[in-house]
Short mmCIF file of C-alpha atoms in Angstrom, two decimals:
data_model
loop_
_atom_site.label_atom_id
_atom_site.label_comp_id
_atom_site.label_asym_id
_atom_site.label_seq_id
_atom_site.Cartn_x
_atom_site.Cartn_y
_atom_site.Cartn_z
CA GLU A 847 4.79 -19.27 -0.60
CA ARG A 848 6.65 -16.13 -1.62
CA LEU A 849 6.57 -13.75 -4.50
CA VAL A 850 10.14 -12.84 -5.33
CA SER A 851 11.51 -10.13 -7.64
CA ALA A 852 14.48 -11.00 -9.79
CA THR A 853 16.43 -8.16 -8.20
CA SER A 854 15.26 -8.15 -4.60
CA LEU A 855 14.39 -10.13 -1.55
CA THR A 856 10.82 -11.23 -0.82
CA ILE A 857 8.31 -8.51 -1.72
CA ILE A 858 5.02 -9.95 -0.49
CA VAL A 859 4.52 -13.00 1.62
CA THR A 860 1.27 -14.49 0.40
CA SER A 861 1.14 -17.18 3.03
CA ARG A 862 3.44 -18.19 5.80
CA ALA A 863 3.33 -21.37 7.80
CA ARG A 864 3.98 -20.76 11.47
CA LEU A 865 5.46 -23.55 13.51
CA HIS A 866 4.51 -21.94 16.85
CA CYS A 867 7.75 -23.25 18.31
CA THR A 868 9.69 -21.70 21.15
CA GLY A 869 12.22 -19.33 19.68
CA GLU A 870 10.32 -18.81 16.42
CA TRP A 871 10.74 -15.25 15.11
CA LEU A 872 8.60 -13.42 12.56
CA LEU A 873 10.58 -11.02 10.37
CA PRO A 874 8.44 -8.26 8.82
CA LEU A 875 9.42 -7.45 5.25
CA SER A 876 8.89 -4.15 3.49
CA GLY A 877 9.49 -2.61 0.10
CA LEU A 878 12.55 -0.77 -1.06
CA ALA A 879 13.18 2.62 0.53
CA VAL A 880 11.74 5.57 -1.40
CA PRO A 881 13.04 9.15 -1.44
CA ASP A 882 11.86 11.35 1.39
CA ASP A 883 10.94 15.03 1.12
CA GLU A 884 14.59 16.03 1.47
CA SER A 885 15.80 13.73 -1.32
CA ARG A 886 14.07 15.00 -4.44
CA ASP A 887 17.07 16.15 -6.45
CA LEU A 888 18.72 13.76 -8.92
CA ASP A 889 21.79 12.91 -6.88
CA ALA A 890 19.89 12.24 -3.66
CA ALA A 891 16.99 10.34 -5.25
CA SER A 892 19.35 8.19 -7.31
CA ALA A 893 20.86 6.84 -4.11
CA PHE A 894 17.58 5.01 -3.30
CA ASP A 895 17.26 1.43 -4.50
CA SER A 896 13.66 1.94 -5.60
CA VAL A 897 14.65 4.73 -7.99
CA ARG A 898 17.72 2.83 -9.22
CA LEU A 899 15.59 -0.24 -9.93
CA PHE A 900 13.07 1.82 -11.91
CA ASP A 901 15.89 3.51 -13.84
CA ALA A 902 17.51 0.16 -14.69
CA ARG A 903 14.29 -1.49 -15.84
CA ALA A 904 13.12 1.61 -17.74
CA THR A 905 16.43 1.88 -19.56
CA ALA A 906 16.25 -1.81 -20.46
CA ALA A 907 12.77 -1.19 -21.91
CA ASP A 908 13.73 2.00 -23.76
CA LEU A 909 17.33 3.11 -24.24
CA ARG A 910 16.08 6.67 -24.73
CA PHE A 911 14.82 6.88 -21.14
CA GLU A 912 16.58 9.52 -19.04
CA LEU A 913 15.87 9.61 -15.33
CA ALA A 914 16.69 13.28 -15.01
CA GLN A 915 13.87 14.22 -17.39
CA HIS A 916 11.23 12.30 -15.45
CA LEU A 917 12.51 12.31 -11.87
CA PRO A 918 9.39 13.77 -10.14
CA ALA A 919 7.14 11.22 -11.88
CA VAL A 920 9.49 8.33 -11.06
CA VAL A 921 9.55 9.36 -7.40
CA GLN A 922 5.74 9.48 -7.45
CA ILE A 923 5.60 5.98 -8.93
CA VAL A 924 7.92 4.39 -6.38
CA GLU A 925 5.97 6.15 -3.61
CA LEU A 926 2.61 5.01 -4.97
CA VAL A 927 3.76 1.39 -5.09
CA GLY A 928 5.37 1.60 -1.68
CA GLY A 929 8.75 0.53 -2.99
CA LEU A 930 7.41 -2.84 -4.09
CA PRO A 931 10.04 -4.29 -6.47
CA LEU A 932 7.66 -6.28 -8.65
CA ALA A 933 5.40 -3.22 -9.07
CA ILE A 934 8.38 -1.00 -9.88
CA GLU A 935 9.59 -3.43 -12.54
CA LEU A 936 6.18 -3.76 -14.11
CA ALA A 937 5.59 0.02 -14.15
CA ALA A 938 9.06 0.72 -15.60
CA SER A 939 8.55 -1.72 -18.44
CA TRP A 940 5.84 0.52 -19.95
CA VAL A 941 8.07 3.57 -20.51
CA ARG A 942 8.56 2.34 -24.07
CA LEU A 943 4.91 3.31 -24.68
CA LEU A 944 3.90 5.65 -21.87
CA PRO A 945 5.71 8.54 -20.18
CA PRO A 946 6.25 8.04 -16.44
CA GLU A 947 3.89 10.94 -15.77
CA GLU A 948 1.03 9.00 -17.35
CA ILE A 949 1.96 5.82 -15.49
CA ALA A 950 1.87 7.74 -12.23
CA ARG A 951 -1.60 9.13 -13.04
CA ASP A 952 -2.93 5.65 -13.81
CA LEU A 953 -1.50 4.26 -10.57
CA ARG A 954 -3.47 6.73 -8.44
CA GLY A 955 -6.69 4.91 -9.21
CA SER A 956 -5.89 1.39 -10.37
CA ILE A 957 -3.26 -1.34 -10.33
CA ASP A 958 -4.05 -2.47 -13.88
CA VAL A 959 -1.07 -0.71 -15.45
CA LEU A 960 1.14 -3.02 -13.36
CA GLU A 961 1.08 -5.81 -15.90
CA ARG A 962 4.01 -7.40 -17.67
CA ASP A 963 4.64 -6.11 -21.19
CA PRO A 964 3.93 -9.12 -23.46
CA SER A 965 6.69 -7.99 -25.82
CA SER A 966 9.30 -8.21 -23.05
CA ASN A 967 12.06 -10.75 -23.56
CA SER A 968 12.32 -11.47 -19.84
CA GLN A 969 10.12 -14.14 -18.35
CA PRO A 970 8.60 -13.89 -14.86
CA LEU A 971 10.10 -16.13 -12.22
CA ARG A 972 6.61 -17.30 -11.29
CA PRO A 973 3.27 -17.28 -13.20
CA GLU A 974 1.84 -14.88 -10.61
CA HIS A 975 4.41 -12.27 -11.62
CA VAL A 976 2.66 -11.57 -14.90
CA SER A 977 0.79 -8.76 -13.16
CA LEU A 978 0.42 -7.31 -9.71
CA ARG A 979 -3.32 -8.06 -9.84
CA THR A 980 -2.52 -11.73 -10.42
CA ALA A 981 -0.10 -11.73 -7.48
CA LEU A 982 -2.57 -10.01 -5.15
CA SER A 983 -5.42 -12.25 -6.31
CA ARG A 984 -3.28 -15.23 -5.38
CA SER A 985 -2.80 -13.75 -1.90
CA TRP A 986 -6.53 -13.04 -1.64
CA ASP A 987 -7.43 -16.61 -2.60
CA LEU A 988 -5.26 -17.95 0.20
CA LEU A 989 -7.17 -15.99 2.85
CA GLY A 990 -10.11 -17.29 4.85
CA PRO A 991 -13.55 -15.62 4.52
CA TYR A 992 -13.14 -13.52 7.70
CA GLU A 993 -9.68 -12.39 6.64
CA ARG A 994 -10.93 -11.38 3.18
CA GLN A 995 -13.77 -9.34 4.60
CA ALA A 996 -11.50 -7.68 7.14
CA LEU A 997 -8.92 -6.83 4.49
CA ALA A 998 -11.61 -5.29 2.27
CA ASP A 999 -13.15 -3.36 5.15
CA ILE A 1000 -9.94 -1.84 6.51
CA SER A 1001 -9.14 -0.44 3.06
CA VAL A 1002 -11.44 2.41 4.13
CA PHE A 1003 -8.65 3.77 6.33
CA HIS A 1004 -6.09 6.23 5.01
CA GLY A 1005 -2.71 6.89 6.57
CA GLY A 1006 -2.98 4.06 9.05
CA PHE A 1007 -5.33 3.26 11.91
CA THR A 1008 -5.44 1.98 15.47
CA ARG A 1009 -6.82 -1.25 16.85
CA ALA A 1010 -9.65 0.71 18.46
CA SER A 1011 -10.57 2.38 15.17
CA ALA A 1012 -10.56 -0.95 13.35
CA ARG A 1013 -13.01 -2.38 15.87
CA ALA A 1014 -15.23 0.70 15.90
CA VAL A 1015 -15.42 1.15 12.13
CA THR A 1016 -15.11 -2.37 10.72
CA GLN A 1017 -15.66 -4.60 13.76
CA THR A 1018 -12.38 -6.31 13.00
CA ALA A 1019 -10.98 -8.09 16.05
CA LEU A 1020 -7.32 -8.14 17.03
CA PRO A 1021 -6.78 -11.86 16.11
CA VAL A 1022 -7.84 -11.15 12.52
CA LEU A 1023 -5.54 -8.12 12.37
CA ALA A 1024 -2.75 -10.33 13.70
CA SER A 1025 -3.45 -12.94 11.05
CA LEU A 1026 -3.24 -10.37 8.26
CA ALA A 1027 -0.03 -8.98 9.77
CA ASP A 1028 1.47 -12.48 9.91
CA LYS A 1029 0.78 -12.81 6.18
CA SER A 1030 2.54 -9.47 5.56
CA LEU A 1031 -0.66 -7.94 4.21
CA LEU A 1032 -0.85 -5.52 7.14
CA ALA A 1033 2.05 -3.56 8.61
CA THR A 1034 2.43 -2.48 12.23
CA ASP A 1035 4.63 0.06 13.96
CA PRO A 1036 5.98 0.32 17.52
CA ALA A 1037 3.26 2.86 18.41
CA GLY A 1038 0.54 0.25 17.74
CA ARG A 1039 -0.75 1.64 14.47
CA PHE A 1040 -1.63 -0.56 11.51
CA ALA A 1041 -1.36 0.24 7.82
CA LEU A 1042 -1.98 -1.44 4.48
CA HIS A 1043 0.62 -1.35 1.72
CA PRO A 1044 -0.74 1.17 -0.83
CA MET A 1045 -1.07 -1.47 -3.57
CA VAL A 1046 -2.78 -3.90 -1.20
CA ALA A 1047 -5.08 -1.07 -0.15
CA LEU A 1048 -6.04 -0.33 -3.77
CA PHE A 1049 -6.79 -3.97 -4.44
CA ALA A 1050 -8.73 -4.42 -1.17
CA ALA A 1051 -10.76 -1.29 -1.92
CA GLU A 1052 -11.78 -2.85 -5.23
CA MET A 1053 -12.94 -5.94 -3.35
CA LEU A 1054 -14.99 -3.79 -0.97
CA ALA A 1055 -16.52 -1.88 -3.91
CA GLU A 1056 -17.96 -5.19 -5.13
CA GLN A 1057 -20.22 -5.05 -2.05
CA PRO A 1058 -21.86 -1.61 -2.57
CA ASP A 1059 -24.14 -1.71 0.49
CA ARG A 1060 -21.35 -2.71 2.82
CA ALA A 1061 -18.96 -0.20 1.25
CA THR A 1062 -21.45 2.58 1.93
CA GLU A 1063 -22.00 1.35 5.50
CA ILE A 1064 -18.26 1.19 6.22
CA ALA A 1065 -17.66 4.63 4.71
CA LEU A 1066 -20.38 6.14 6.88
CA ARG A 1067 -19.03 4.44 9.99
CA HIS A 1068 -15.57 5.73 9.14
CA ALA A 1069 -16.84 9.29 8.66
CA GLY A 1070 -18.81 9.19 11.92
CA HIS A 1071 -15.88 7.76 13.85
CA TYR A 1072 -13.45 10.47 12.82
CA ALA A 1073 -16.02 13.24 13.17
CA HIS A 1074 -16.42 12.12 16.77
CA HIS A 1075 -12.63 11.94 17.12
CA VAL A 1076 -12.28 15.61 16.07
CA GLU A 1077 -15.14 16.59 18.37
CA GLU A 1078 -13.39 14.96 21.31
CA LEU A 1079 -10.31 17.09 20.60
CA THR A 1080 -12.25 20.39 20.83
CA PRO A 1081 -11.52 21.00 24.54
CA TYR A 1082 -7.79 21.04 23.72
CA LEU A 1083 -8.23 24.22 21.65
CA ARG A 1084 -7.67 26.31 24.77
CA THR A 1085 -5.73 24.03 27.05
CA ALA A 1086 -3.40 21.96 24.89
CA GLN A 1087 -3.19 23.23 21.35
CA ARG A 1088 0.03 21.37 20.56
CA GLN A 1089 -1.55 18.08 21.68
CA MET A 1090 -4.55 18.78 19.45
CA VAL A 1091 -2.35 19.62 16.44
CA ASP A 1092 -0.38 16.41 16.95
CA ALA A 1093 -3.55 14.32 17.23
CA VAL A 1094 -5.09 15.86 14.11
CA THR A 1095 -1.85 15.48 12.16
CA LEU A 1096 -1.65 11.78 13.03
CA GLU A 1097 -5.12 11.14 11.68
CA PHE A 1098 -5.24 13.86 9.05
CA ALA A 1099 -5.63 11.47 6.08
CA ASN A 1100 -8.55 9.72 7.77
CA ILE A 1101 -10.15 13.02 8.81
CA LEU A 1102 -9.83 14.35 5.25
CA GLN A 1103 -11.40 11.18 3.86
CA ALA A 1104 -14.24 11.38 6.39
CA TRP A 1105 -14.86 15.01 5.35
CA ARG A 1106 -15.32 13.91 1.74
CA VAL A 1107 -18.13 11.44 2.54
#
């Protein structure tokens, strides 16, 4: 079952039947590309499909919208939603009432602004497309109990994590990580790191927050794990400073989050 944007390929695969046949290939799907640090001027940013999609949908919602006036906020929005086409369309539809800067602020803490404008003339292709929360809830409902708990638990990580960290902090085993990856709820890279899509992470964090005791336990485990990680790097201060800087940079978001606990 797939959630499909009217202007894009598959954006989230909520469930995927595997045949386990010889020659079967899994094709990971990601969101639209978003501007990098070197592409923040109007000409460069406008070349990215995520920005072009926002501009098109925002203009359709309000003919007065001008991308040039709100470019930094639009770039923030497409970054926050990880280039997810459905999320971009839903966010852009609200420019008739809210400036992009306010939409971006709302997105930093909640996915609730990503809901279809009831006054819109366009109809969603599927009932789940009425809001991103509805779409993600559908994905959540299709998971098994262990997958749900694992997804909620790993939302504690920021900036990605390793298999070893997942086991140490959340006790999530590799087969469960593989199952979430097969459902496109968890991304992997060639270096063996895992990461949640930012919108999935926000939703999963809400699910974890519904279990206050466990949320506290997981947060403390996370803080302890990365405090120990930094401690293990201390000997490199004199012997391999570049290696230490690289290691801290890789886990900086997790270290910063651990520091805040």
